[in-house]
Structure formats: C-alpha cells, structure tokens
C-alpha cells in the first residue's frame, strides 16, 4: 500500500511539474487537453441545434445554472408573410431539458428567436440568431420527382394563419418488400403452414414526417433514421411509421412494425417498446387512453386456424398495453366479428386494395380467390387481410372501443368483447351480428329505408365504404373519413364517378339508430376522391372539420399524389384552409395529417 501511495503521489507531482513548465495555469490548464465548447450566447448559455439528433429544426438554449421563470419563446416568421410561433415553457420543461426548448425553426435559415423571461424578479428579453442546415431525404432513386414533399397553399382564411399541421407521410423504400415472415414446418404433414409471406411484415416504408405552417414551410422534421433503417435487416428498425397521435402531455405516440414509440417534439425518444410476445406487425393506429395505457392495432403470431394451420394474422387484433409495454387486454376480431364475410372485399378497386398500388389494375373490381396465399392479401379467414382495422377510438363512458374496419365497417365493441353496434350496409352479416346493425333515421327520427347494398331512399343519409378514422368528437358525434371505394358494394361504370366525404353521425345506442348530421366532399367529386389512407376530426376551437385526403389522384401515371389538407367551416361549409402536399415519388400515398398545438409541447 505504501508503494501505491508513493506512485500516485509521484504521478501527481510530475503532472503539476509539466503544467508549470509549460506555463499552463487556471482555465487554460483545465482545457489544455481538448477543444473549448461553443461560447454562451446572449445572457444565458450555449445554443445547441438538434440536441437529441432526431429533429434538426429544434434547438436548446442552455440555462447555465440560471434560475428562470415565466419563460416565453417566439420564433419569428420568415419574410413579410412568415408565420411566427410563440409558446410558454413550464418550470417542469426547463428542468426536463436543462434549458429552453426552441421549436419551429426554418431549414437553411438564420432564424430570429426571442426569449422573454424573469430572473431575480426582473423581466428580461434576449434575441438570438439560430442557424439551421438543409433537410435531407436519404432515400432518393430514379423515381424521385423531388427530394422532399412540395406544398401548394391554395387558401388560408383570416384567423387561421397560425395553424400547424403534422404530415405523416413516407417515401418508397428502394429495396421493395425485402423482408417476409415465414411459416413453420408442420412436422406431421411436412408442409409449410403460413406460406412464404405470412402476416404483413413487407408493409415497410421510409418515414418523411414533418410539420408545416400555413405558408407551406417546414417547421419541424423527424430524421428518417430516428426509428427506421431501410438498410438494416433487423426487423425492429423496419415497418411503416403510422398512427401518430398527440397526447395530453404534448408528446406523440406512434407505431412502426414490431415496436411502438413515444417521442417529444425535441426528438427525444421517451418510449421504445417491442410488441408483447405473440403479436406482430403494428400499423395504422396507436391511441392513448385516459389511464395512460395505449391501444395498438396488431396481428397475432402463430394463430391456429380451425383447419389446424398456423398463420400470422393481418390487422385483426387490438391489444391494450401499459406504459411499461406489458399487455393488459386483447380483442381478437377473428372471434368477435365474422372473418368470412366478403360483401365488400370482392367489390373493391383491385388497383389499391391497401398501400400496394397497382396501376395496371386500377378501376377493375377485385376478385376473391379461394386459394389466396396467406399474408397481406385480400381474402377471407384468419391469415388474410379480411378486416384491415385502420383506426381505434376509446369511449370512456362505457369502457368500449370503436374500430374502423376498412373491409367490414365501423364497429363498437365492449370490454366484454361483445359487439354493441355496427355501422355498415346489411349485406353478408351473420344472424348474430346482423342484430347489431344500426338503422338509419332522419332528423325527426323517421326510419330511412335502405337496401342490403346500402342504397337508401331519397334522403341525406349514406353509409361509409372503405373508410378511415372513426373518431368521437367533443360533441359526442362520430366523424369518419368515407373514402368511398366500393360504394354500394360495387365499382361504378367510370372510375371518375367516385367521391370521398368528411361525414358526421349521431348514434342512438339504446335504439340502435344512426342519423347523418353533416357531410362535405361529395360535391367536389373525383378531384377530391382519396382512394386509401386519410383522416378527419372535428376541431372545437374554431368549429371546423379538419381532414386530410392522403391519396388524391394516386392513379395518375407518373405524377405526384396529392395529400389534400382542409379545414371546413362547420356551419357554412366554407373552405378555411386548403393545402396540397405532394409526394416525392409518383403514385406514392400519404397517410394522415394531425393538427398540432405548440402550446401543449412544453406546458407540463
């Protein structure tokens, strides 16, 4: 031990001697072995652009041990018509980031930012210039029309200039569907159970998620490799980033393939959970419940069918997970609904059954084949795309879920796994489920007569077809994006006869009746028709229906697909906002858009 002490002492003396000989003292000596950090800016600390490496249009102003309160940030608009973004930052957020978070910067710009705050009882204000670089799409190939998603601002009414919209879109992975789930050998029969492409693992796209303002400018961007890596064969970094929802905390939940996430606007990944054992292929929706648990739409791994075959199912299970990722409950739709009902399946446009767009089949009616391979293919029975659930809503008043099943209808199911009601045409439902069909009525409660395909006598009522996002509004009504393919369970004589709608329904659950209370879009015809994807949601703050048609003109050969973003005045049906978001490659669908509220980002 004496030798050890002596050695340490001699090393310390030697180090001190070297420092003295070189004339290095104080701060200079402390930093001699490395480079100096960037200097403080203004009255506070350093400015870090993209502090978490995932969101390049964010920055952080370090507190440098300053004690602040009443913090307000303003990112000034670019040019005469630029959109300023202002928000307050709570004490909790100051502690979370150990700094002042800055959101809403422009790309490739000297951003002017003002921070107002109190310190030591005095009101202060600092002005900053924060430089940013260019956004970059890593997945360019010979199909690209542009690098990023251009926008075309058609109209922004007075009073809506401050709106911000998150665009959940993607670009094609140039590898194509290079990953597949494989079936397991049946040792007794010596055959492959699930075929070469069971489940929906090939449903794989590269994210291009951004927030735009009403000038069509990018104000936020998620780096494409934050959660996705198309170069990697690791299935945990692959999939289709979908179902983005802003939580009450201002963060975002979403799913991608074999995982579900929570991320904040600064790019900090707060939750990164693998799906519970036995489940796979999460896409389309994540929905946080009031208790903090999350509802996810998934498939079931190694599901045993009645014929004894094992398959990976496709978009027909809902699971509830807690914040730690542990499973709480399961809704198995193969048991709750009828996976053999095919009334709508055989009536859809064969060119866009899902996101796998085939221009050669556009306008042709789909054909159901009895020997359709198991996997992400149109067909009946577990192991095929018979349900295609694309949205989940939670109804706290009776602890139930409302599902948009694109290939069946809109369905409400209780915690007891019993169907409460079904909104769909009557054709094809079995005896038990047909008793749950909602009966259309007019505003006075008078029944509206409809045939089994959904054609109703002269009235303002129409069912939805291949719909998306059946969500509850703050008024207690149900809003649905009625895509409109296979309307009346058939293909029209001309593809241009198709139309989509924003539609609202009032449902009487006791009497099992449904009244259509509002619609928009039918009058805009084919130029507003969105074959797949899309969403709509009522906005109470300005009494509008906000929605996004994610696949307008998707069949136009060699042209970008339009994601048409609208806010429509509820009373007058006047267009308050209309912005077209174009795809970077031709015939490439967008998924959804979300109206974001920056006041929530740093309020807690």
Short mmCIF file of C-alpha atoms in Angstrom, two decimals, residues 4 6 85 109 113 139 149 174 200 333 509 521 577:
data_model
loop_
_atom_site.label_atom_id
_atom_site.label_comp_id
_atom_site.label_asym_id
_atom_site.label_seq_id
_atom_site.Cartn_x
_atom_site.Cartn_y
_atom_site.Cartn_z
CA UNK A 4 0.92 2.55 -4.26
CA UNK A 6 4.08 6.84 -3.33
CA UNK A 85 -44.63 30.54 -33.44
CA UNK A 109 -32.05 29.88 -42.42
CA UNK A 113 -35.75 33.91 -31.93
CA UNK A 139 -33.86 7.63 -49.95
CA UNK A 149 -42.60 16.96 -50.28
CA UNK A 174 -35.97 1.20 -52.94
CA UNK A 200 -47.91 -8.07 -43.06
CA UNK A 333 -61.61 -9.82 -34.00
CA UNK A 509 -77.03 3.27 -28.85
CA UNK A 521 -66.85 16.38 -50.22
CA UNK A 577 -57.70 26.14 -45.22
#
